[in-house]
Short mmCIF file of C-alpha atoms in Angstrom, two decimals:
data_model
loop_
_atom_site.label_atom_id
_atom_site.label_comp_id
_atom_site.label_asym_id
_atom_site.label_seq_id
_atom_site.Cartn_x
_atom_site.Cartn_y
_atom_site.Cartn_z
CA UNK A 967 129.39 -76.72 45.24
CA UNK A 968 127.69 -79.20 47.56
CA UNK A 969 125.15 -81.77 46.36
CA UNK A 970 122.48 -79.98 48.39
CA UNK A 971 123.25 -76.66 46.69
CA UNK A 972 123.16 -78.23 43.21
CA UNK A 973 119.87 -79.95 44.03
CA UNK A 974 118.42 -76.68 45.30
CA UNK A 975 119.55 -74.88 42.14
CA UNK A 976 118.00 -77.50 39.85
CA UNK A 977 114.77 -77.39 41.84
CA UNK A 978 114.67 -73.60 41.58
CA UNK A 979 115.23 -73.73 37.81
CA UNK A 980 112.47 -76.31 37.48
CA UNK A 981 110.05 -74.17 39.46
CA UNK A 982 110.91 -71.09 37.40
CA UNK A 983 110.41 -73.09 34.19
CA UNK A 984 107.05 -74.40 35.35
CA UNK A 985 105.96 -70.97 36.50
CA UNK A 986 106.95 -69.37 33.18
CA UNK A 987 105.20 -71.96 30.97
CA UNK A 988 101.83 -70.59 29.97
CA UNK A 989 98.65 -72.62 29.84
CA UNK A 990 97.01 -73.32 26.44
CA UNK A 991 94.35 -70.71 27.21
CA UNK A 992 97.00 -68.13 28.12
CA UNK A 993 98.84 -68.85 24.86
CA UNK A 994 95.60 -68.41 22.91
CA UNK A 995 94.74 -65.14 24.67
CA UNK A 996 98.31 -63.97 24.14
CA UNK A 997 97.99 -64.59 20.41
CA UNK A 998 94.76 -62.58 20.31
CA UNK A 999 96.27 -59.73 22.27
CA UNK A 1000 99.34 -59.64 20.05
CA UNK A 1001 97.33 -59.41 16.83
CA UNK A 1002 94.45 -57.22 18.01
CA UNK A 1003 96.68 -54.66 19.72
CA UNK A 1004 99.03 -54.31 16.76
CA UNK A 1005 99.18 -50.85 15.23
CA UNK A 1006 100.62 -52.18 12.00
CA UNK A 1007 100.97 -55.83 11.02
CA UNK A 1008 102.17 -57.50 7.84
CA UNK A 1009 102.56 -61.18 6.95
CA UNK A 1010 102.59 -63.66 4.09
CA UNK A 1011 99.71 -66.10 3.75
CA UNK A 1012 100.41 -69.23 1.67
CA UNK A 1013 97.23 -71.19 0.89
CA UNK A 1014 97.13 -74.77 -0.37
CA UNK A 1015 93.65 -75.52 -1.70
CA UNK A 1016 93.15 -79.25 -2.19
CA UNK A 1017 90.61 -80.78 -4.56
CA UNK A 1018 90.27 -84.47 -3.59
CA UNK A 1019 88.17 -85.23 -6.68
CA UNK A 1020 90.93 -83.98 -9.01
CA UNK A 1021 93.87 -85.04 -6.89
CA UNK A 1022 95.26 -81.53 -7.35
CA UNK A 1023 96.32 -78.66 -5.10
CA UNK A 1024 95.97 -74.99 -6.04
CA UNK A 1025 98.46 -72.62 -4.41
CA UNK A 1026 97.89 -68.96 -3.57
CA UNK A 1027 100.51 -66.71 -1.98
CA UNK A 1028 99.29 -63.42 -0.53
CA UNK A 1029 101.05 -60.51 1.10
CA UNK A 1030 98.87 -58.58 3.54
CA UNK A 1031 99.39 -55.33 5.46
CA UNK A 1032 97.00 -54.24 8.22
CA UNK A 1033 97.03 -50.78 9.82
CA UNK A 1034 94.83 -49.85 12.76
CA UNK A 1035 92.15 -47.31 11.89
CA UNK A 1036 89.43 -46.87 14.50
CA UNK A 1037 87.52 -44.48 12.24
CA UNK A 1038 86.31 -47.31 9.96
CA UNK A 1039 83.88 -50.12 10.77
CA UNK A 1040 86.47 -52.85 10.23
CA UNK A 1041 88.84 -51.28 12.77
CA UNK A 1042 91.77 -51.34 10.36
CA UNK A 1043 92.79 -50.61 6.78
CA UNK A 1044 94.51 -53.26 4.72
CA UNK A 1045 96.36 -53.90 1.48
CA UNK A 1046 96.31 -57.40 0.02
CA UNK A 1047 98.10 -58.56 -3.08
CA UNK A 1048 98.83 -61.76 -4.92
CA UNK A 1049 99.96 -62.60 -8.42
CA UNK A 1050 97.70 -60.86 -10.90
CA UNK A 1051 95.37 -59.15 -8.44
CA UNK A 1052 94.89 -57.17 -5.25
CA UNK A 1053 92.22 -56.35 -2.67
CA UNK A 1054 92.31 -53.15 -0.61
CA UNK A 1055 90.25 -51.54 2.13
CA UNK A 1056 91.43 -48.00 2.84
CA UNK A 1057 89.52 -45.33 4.78
CA UNK A 1058 86.28 -47.27 4.36
CA UNK A 1059 86.67 -47.76 0.59
CA UNK A 1060 86.89 -51.32 -0.74
CA UNK A 1061 88.48 -52.01 -4.12
CA UNK A 1062 89.87 -54.92 -6.09
CA UNK A 1063 92.51 -54.84 -8.79
CA UNK A 1064 92.75 -57.06 -11.85
CA UNK A 1065 96.12 -56.66 -13.54
CA UNK A 1066 95.01 -58.98 -16.34
CA UNK A 1067 92.13 -56.67 -17.28
CA UNK A 1068 93.83 -53.44 -16.10
CA UNK A 1069 90.73 -52.60 -14.07
CA UNK A 1070 90.13 -51.33 -10.52
CA UNK A 1071 86.65 -52.09 -9.19
CA UNK A 1072 85.14 -50.08 -6.33
CA UNK A 1073 82.37 -51.50 -4.14
CA UNK A 1074 79.31 -49.76 -2.62
CA UNK A 1075 79.40 -49.26 1.13
CA UNK A 1076 76.38 -51.46 1.84
CA UNK A 1077 78.04 -54.46 0.17
CA UNK A 1078 81.36 -54.17 1.99
CA UNK A 1079 80.60 -56.36 5.06
CA UNK A 1080 79.44 -59.26 2.90
CA UNK A 1081 82.34 -58.95 0.45
CA UNK A 1082 84.96 -58.74 3.18
CA UNK A 1083 83.41 -61.74 4.91
CA UNK A 1084 83.87 -63.83 1.76
CA UNK A 1085 87.32 -62.51 0.82
CA UNK A 1086 90.06 -65.15 0.99
CA UNK A 1087 92.48 -62.40 2.00
CA UNK A 1088 90.81 -61.88 5.37
CA UNK A 1089 88.61 -64.95 5.94
CA UNK A 1090 91.67 -67.14 6.38
CA UNK A 1091 93.85 -64.54 8.10
CA UNK A 1092 94.92 -64.80 11.77
CA UNK A 1093 92.98 -61.68 12.76
CA UNK A 1094 89.71 -63.16 11.46
CA UNK A 1095 90.33 -66.67 12.76
CA UNK A 1096 91.05 -65.47 16.29
CA UNK A 1097 87.81 -63.45 16.23
CA UNK A 1098 85.80 -66.56 15.39
CA UNK A 1099 85.15 -69.63 17.47
CA UNK A 1100 84.59 -70.96 20.03
CA UNK A 1101 88.03 -72.56 19.94
CA UNK A 1102 88.97 -75.43 22.24
CA UNK A 1103 92.44 -76.76 23.00
CA UNK A 1104 93.17 -80.18 21.46
CA UNK A 1105 96.75 -80.77 22.54
CA UNK A 1106 100.34 -80.21 21.53
CA UNK A 1107 101.22 -81.07 17.93
CA UNK A 1108 104.66 -81.43 16.34
CA UNK A 1109 105.09 -79.95 12.86
CA UNK A 1110 108.46 -79.66 11.17
CA UNK A 1111 110.35 -80.32 14.37
CA UNK A 1112 108.48 -77.64 16.33
CA UNK A 1113 105.74 -78.06 18.92
CA UNK A 1114 102.54 -76.07 18.54
CA UNK A 1115 99.38 -75.62 20.57
CA UNK A 1116 96.50 -76.96 18.47
CA UNK A 1117 92.97 -75.56 18.80
CA UNK A 1118 89.70 -76.73 17.21
CA UNK A 1119 86.54 -74.90 16.15
CA UNK A 1120 83.70 -76.96 14.69
CA UNK A 1121 81.99 -74.49 12.37
CA UNK A 1122 79.35 -76.86 11.01
CA UNK A 1123 78.06 -80.27 12.05
CA UNK A 1124 74.73 -80.93 10.41
CA UNK A 1125 72.81 -82.96 7.88
CA UNK A 1126 71.74 -81.46 4.55
CA UNK A 1127 69.41 -83.58 2.42
CA UNK A 1128 70.67 -86.83 4.00
CA UNK A 1129 74.32 -85.78 3.63
CA UNK A 1130 76.36 -85.42 6.81
CA UNK A 1131 78.34 -82.16 6.59
CA UNK A 1132 81.19 -81.54 9.02
CA UNK A 1133 83.41 -78.46 8.82
CA UNK A 1134 86.38 -78.40 11.21
CA UNK A 1135 88.87 -75.57 11.68
CA UNK A 1136 92.28 -76.13 13.28
CA UNK A 1137 94.81 -73.45 14.20
CA UNK A 1138 98.34 -74.09 15.42
CA UNK A 1139 99.94 -71.45 17.64
CA UNK A 1140 103.65 -71.30 18.36
CA UNK A 1141 103.86 -70.90 22.16
CA UNK A 1142 107.33 -69.35 21.96
CA UNK A 1143 106.11 -66.24 20.10
CA UNK A 1144 102.31 -66.60 20.45
CA UNK A 1145 101.69 -66.34 16.71
CA UNK A 1146 99.36 -68.42 14.56
CA UNK A 1147 101.67 -70.48 12.37
CA UNK A 1148 99.27 -72.81 10.55
CA UNK A 1149 95.57 -73.05 9.80
CA UNK A 1150 93.68 -76.07 8.46
CA UNK A 1151 90.08 -75.94 7.19
CA UNK A 1152 88.65 -79.44 6.71
CA UNK A 1153 85.28 -80.13 5.10
CA UNK A 1154 83.84 -83.64 5.16
CA UNK A 1155 80.77 -85.03 3.40
CA UNK A 1156 79.51 -88.28 4.95
CA UNK A 1157 82.86 -88.72 6.66
CA UNK A 1158 84.86 -88.39 3.43
CA UNK A 1159 87.23 -85.56 2.53
CA UNK A 1160 85.46 -82.98 0.41
CA UNK A 1161 87.66 -79.89 0.56
CA UNK A 1162 90.79 -79.17 2.58
CA UNK A 1163 92.50 -75.78 2.79
CA UNK A 1164 95.90 -75.51 4.47
CA UNK A 1165 97.41 -72.11 5.25
CA UNK A 1166 100.95 -71.29 6.38
CA UNK A 1167 101.75 -67.85 7.82
CA UNK A 1168 105.23 -66.34 7.70
CA UNK A 1169 107.17 -63.08 7.60
CA UNK A 1170 105.22 -61.54 10.48
CA UNK A 1171 106.22 -57.94 11.11
CA UNK A 1172 104.84 -55.68 13.84
CA UNK A 1173 105.50 -51.96 13.56
CA UNK A 1174 104.30 -48.53 14.61
CA UNK A 1175 101.38 -46.91 12.79
CA UNK A 1176 103.62 -45.09 10.36
CA UNK A 1177 102.13 -43.53 7.26
CA UNK A 1178 98.57 -44.25 6.23
CA UNK A 1179 98.09 -47.06 3.74
CA UNK A 1180 97.60 -45.97 0.15
CA UNK A 1181 97.30 -47.61 -3.24
CA UNK A 1182 98.38 -45.89 -6.43
CA UNK A 1183 96.35 -47.09 -9.40
CA UNK A 1184 98.75 -48.04 -12.22
CA UNK A 1185 98.79 -45.77 -15.24
CA UNK A 1186 96.28 -46.75 -17.91
CA UNK A 1187 94.00 -48.76 -15.60
CA UNK A 1188 90.25 -48.26 -15.83
CA UNK A 1189 88.11 -47.69 -12.74
CA UNK A 1190 84.54 -48.93 -12.46
CA UNK A 1191 81.81 -49.36 -9.88
CA UNK A 1192 80.85 -52.86 -8.80
CA UNK A 1193 77.62 -53.94 -10.45
CA UNK A 1194 78.20 -51.58 -13.35
CA UNK A 1195 77.21 -53.47 -16.49
CA UNK A 1196 78.93 -53.19 -19.81
CA UNK A 1197 76.53 -52.26 -22.63
CA UNK A 1198 76.48 -55.83 -23.95
CA UNK A 1199 76.69 -57.63 -20.60
CA UNK A 1200 74.04 -60.27 -19.99
CA UNK A 1201 71.96 -60.50 -16.83
CA UNK A 1202 70.20 -63.44 -15.25
CA UNK A 1203 67.28 -64.29 -17.50
CA UNK A 1204 63.74 -63.78 -16.26
CA UNK A 1205 60.87 -66.23 -16.36
CA UNK A 1206 59.09 -66.11 -19.70
CA UNK A 1207 62.14 -64.93 -21.65
CA UNK A 1208 63.27 -66.91 -24.65
CA UNK A 1209 66.23 -69.09 -23.70
CA UNK A 1210 69.31 -68.36 -25.87
CA UNK A 1211 69.96 -71.28 -28.18
CA UNK A 1212 73.39 -72.89 -28.09
CA UNK A 1213 75.34 -75.78 -29.52
CA UNK A 1214 78.04 -77.47 -27.43
CA UNK A 1215 79.96 -80.73 -27.32
CA UNK A 1216 79.35 -83.29 -24.60
CA UNK A 1217 81.85 -85.58 -22.86
CA UNK A 1218 81.53 -88.13 -25.68
CA UNK A 1219 82.31 -85.58 -28.35
CA UNK A 1220 78.73 -85.51 -29.56
CA UNK A 1221 76.96 -82.30 -30.58
CA UNK A 1222 74.17 -81.05 -28.29
CA UNK A 1223 71.86 -78.24 -29.42
CA UNK A 1224 69.26 -76.78 -27.07
CA UNK A 1225 66.62 -76.11 -29.73
CA UNK A 1226 66.57 -79.79 -30.70
CA UNK A 1227 64.83 -80.58 -27.40
CA UNK A 1228 61.65 -78.69 -28.29
CA UNK A 1229 58.61 -80.49 -26.87
CA UNK A 1230 60.56 -81.46 -23.74
CA UNK A 1231 61.63 -79.46 -20.72
CA UNK A 1232 65.38 -79.01 -20.30
CA UNK A 1233 67.12 -78.47 -16.96
CA UNK A 1234 70.41 -76.62 -17.36
CA UNK A 1235 72.63 -77.26 -14.34
CA UNK A 1236 75.36 -74.58 -14.49
CA UNK A 1237 78.11 -75.93 -12.23
CA UNK A 1238 81.86 -75.86 -11.68
CA UNK A 1239 84.36 -78.20 -10.01
CA UNK A 1240 85.39 -76.09 -7.01
CA UNK A 1241 81.84 -75.66 -5.71
CA UNK A 1242 80.66 -77.60 -2.65
CA UNK A 1243 76.96 -76.99 -3.28
CA UNK A 1244 77.32 -78.09 -6.92
CA UNK A 1245 78.72 -81.39 -5.65
CA UNK A 1246 75.89 -81.79 -3.13
CA UNK A 1247 73.37 -81.29 -5.94
CA UNK A 1248 75.12 -83.93 -8.07
CA UNK A 1249 75.07 -86.31 -5.11
CA UNK A 1250 71.30 -85.85 -4.86
CA UNK A 1251 70.86 -86.58 -8.56
CA UNK A 1252 73.02 -89.71 -8.12
CA UNK A 1253 70.83 -91.26 -5.43
CA UNK A 1254 69.38 -94.64 -6.46
CA UNK A 1255 65.82 -93.45 -5.84
CA UNK A 1256 66.21 -90.20 -7.80
CA UNK A 1257 64.90 -90.01 -11.34
CA UNK A 1258 63.99 -86.85 -13.21
CA UNK A 1259 60.40 -86.37 -14.29
CA UNK A 1260 59.86 -88.03 -17.66
CA UNK A 1261 59.48 -84.72 -19.49
CA UNK A 1262 62.73 -83.19 -18.12
CA UNK A 1263 66.07 -83.57 -19.92
CA UNK A 1264 68.97 -82.60 -17.57
CA UNK A 1265 72.23 -81.15 -18.89
CA UNK A 1266 75.36 -80.32 -16.87
CA UNK A 1267 76.87 -77.08 -18.21
CA UNK A 1268 80.35 -76.00 -17.03
CA UNK A 1269 81.42 -72.50 -18.16
CA UNK A 1270 84.59 -72.50 -16.04
CA UNK A 1271 86.68 -75.67 -16.14
CA UNK A 1272 88.68 -77.08 -19.05
CA UNK A 1273 87.96 -80.41 -20.73
CA UNK A 1274 91.10 -81.87 -19.18
CA UNK A 1275 89.97 -80.96 -15.67
CA UNK A 1276 86.47 -82.22 -16.32
CA UNK A 1277 87.86 -85.54 -17.55
CA UNK A 1278 89.76 -85.92 -14.27
CA UNK A 1279 86.72 -84.88 -12.28
CA UNK A 1280 84.37 -87.30 -14.03
CA UNK A 1281 86.83 -90.13 -13.41
CA UNK A 1282 86.07 -89.74 -9.70
CA UNK A 1283 82.62 -88.15 -9.63
CA UNK A 1284 79.67 -89.60 -11.52
CA UNK A 1285 77.55 -87.00 -13.29
CA UNK A 1286 74.40 -88.89 -14.29
CA UNK A 1287 73.54 -86.85 -17.38
CA UNK A 1288 75.36 -85.26 -20.36
CA UNK A 1289 78.26 -82.95 -19.51
CA UNK A 1290 78.68 -79.91 -21.77
CA UNK A 1291 82.13 -78.32 -21.81
CA UNK A 1292 83.74 -75.14 -23.18
CA UNK A 1293 80.56 -73.34 -22.17
CA UNK A 1294 81.99 -69.94 -21.24
CA UNK A 1295 79.95 -68.01 -23.79
CA UNK A 1296 76.79 -69.89 -22.84
CA UNK A 1297 77.33 -68.94 -19.20
CA UNK A 1298 77.59 -65.29 -20.22
CA UNK A 1299 74.46 -65.51 -22.37
CA UNK A 1300 72.51 -66.83 -19.39
CA UNK A 1301 74.01 -64.25 -16.99
CA UNK A 1302 75.54 -66.91 -14.74
CA UNK A 1303 77.84 -65.41 -12.10
CA UNK A 1304 77.36 -67.87 -9.22
CA UNK A 1305 77.20 -71.63 -8.90
CA UNK A 1306 75.16 -73.70 -9.00
CA UNK A 1307 72.56 -71.92 -11.15
CA UNK A 1308 69.66 -73.87 -12.61
CA UNK A 1309 67.47 -72.93 -15.56
CA UNK A 1310 64.35 -74.93 -16.37
CA UNK A 1311 63.48 -74.37 -20.03
CA UNK A 1312 59.92 -75.23 -21.05
CA UNK A 1313 58.71 -77.18 -24.09
CA UNK A 1314 58.61 -74.00 -26.20
CA UNK A 1315 62.16 -72.88 -25.41
CA UNK A 1316 61.24 -70.26 -22.82
CA UNK A 1317 62.56 -69.87 -19.27
CA UNK A 1318 60.11 -71.53 -16.89
CA UNK A 1319 62.18 -71.21 -13.72
CA UNK A 1320 65.52 -69.83 -12.51
CA UNK A 1321 67.21 -71.04 -9.33
CA UNK A 1322 70.42 -69.35 -8.20
CA UNK A 1323 72.10 -71.51 -5.56
CA UNK A 1324 71.33 -74.93 -4.11
CA UNK A 1325 67.70 -75.76 -3.36
CA UNK A 1326 66.63 -79.18 -2.10
CA UNK A 1327 62.98 -78.16 -2.58
CA UNK A 1328 63.55 -77.55 -6.30
CA UNK A 1329 65.50 -80.78 -6.66
CA UNK A 1330 62.48 -82.62 -5.27
CA UNK A 1331 60.19 -80.72 -7.67
CA UNK A 1332 62.17 -82.02 -10.64
CA UNK A 1333 62.02 -85.60 -9.37
CA UNK A 1334 59.77 -88.17 -10.98
CA UNK A 1335 56.63 -88.73 -8.94
CA UNK A 1336 55.97 -92.07 -7.26
#
């Protein structure tokens, strides 16, 4: 073969290669098309949930099956399972399974959109991520010897009570198969790492519709409706109610009893470690110019985390008032189901105020006046 022929052949191959290489936008649209047009899709979702304050990483492995169903609002049915639990949406019915408690919980239709939105099964799944955005192309990134197209979506960039909050989402798409391979959710407070979640997707399988999805409740499991209270279950206390007395141990091993603070107001800050808004509240209380009103005694009450975890947490995060641990029963008595929850107890031991969630206005109310 002549030199001219070889040169022509190489040039032709180069042109074909260039013509076949898709642009970053085409790769992104291809990934969307592949997922959204699938009749049946299954994959494994491995989540690494980092807690910078503890220096620990929690791991969750989930197997998810999606099946197209245009008769339901979501557009598909799904089965999700991980060790000890499951989460299913079939023919418009949402349920969760606790194998530890042998209970299947069914959710009312009006609550389904909110619950699905907050479910870790779908929130961090490729089908949800590709629906969100806007995503912008950052560049090619090498991970594990492979090159991926990296895209960025800045979900939040704001200031909350003097704290700079930045939430960045990164997805990494394999251009060879147009599948989302990695996802990284990065939350920063004042430029410092606050919470990072890394997700790796594998075992993708695309198939025909096949049989409808179904879940067989294991023998002996109880079924209940979400919101259904057990006869002795506590609810959030109302203003004017008598605050349940309790006795707990603080971080120094000293006994703390609520009723011994009669004559003073007591602020109960029900918090947990893996709670961004709890940390923001603590940061506000830690500010040099923040002091509680002279008649308010603040107490940090953690119904969730062990003493060992709290010791690690306090080594990195200053909590400027007594920390009460092993408070699970106290949390139940006060009907705490979300964090943070604040109770202001008056001088006579009655509930003066209840605040569920973070509130900078309330934090300012509890501050000592100038």
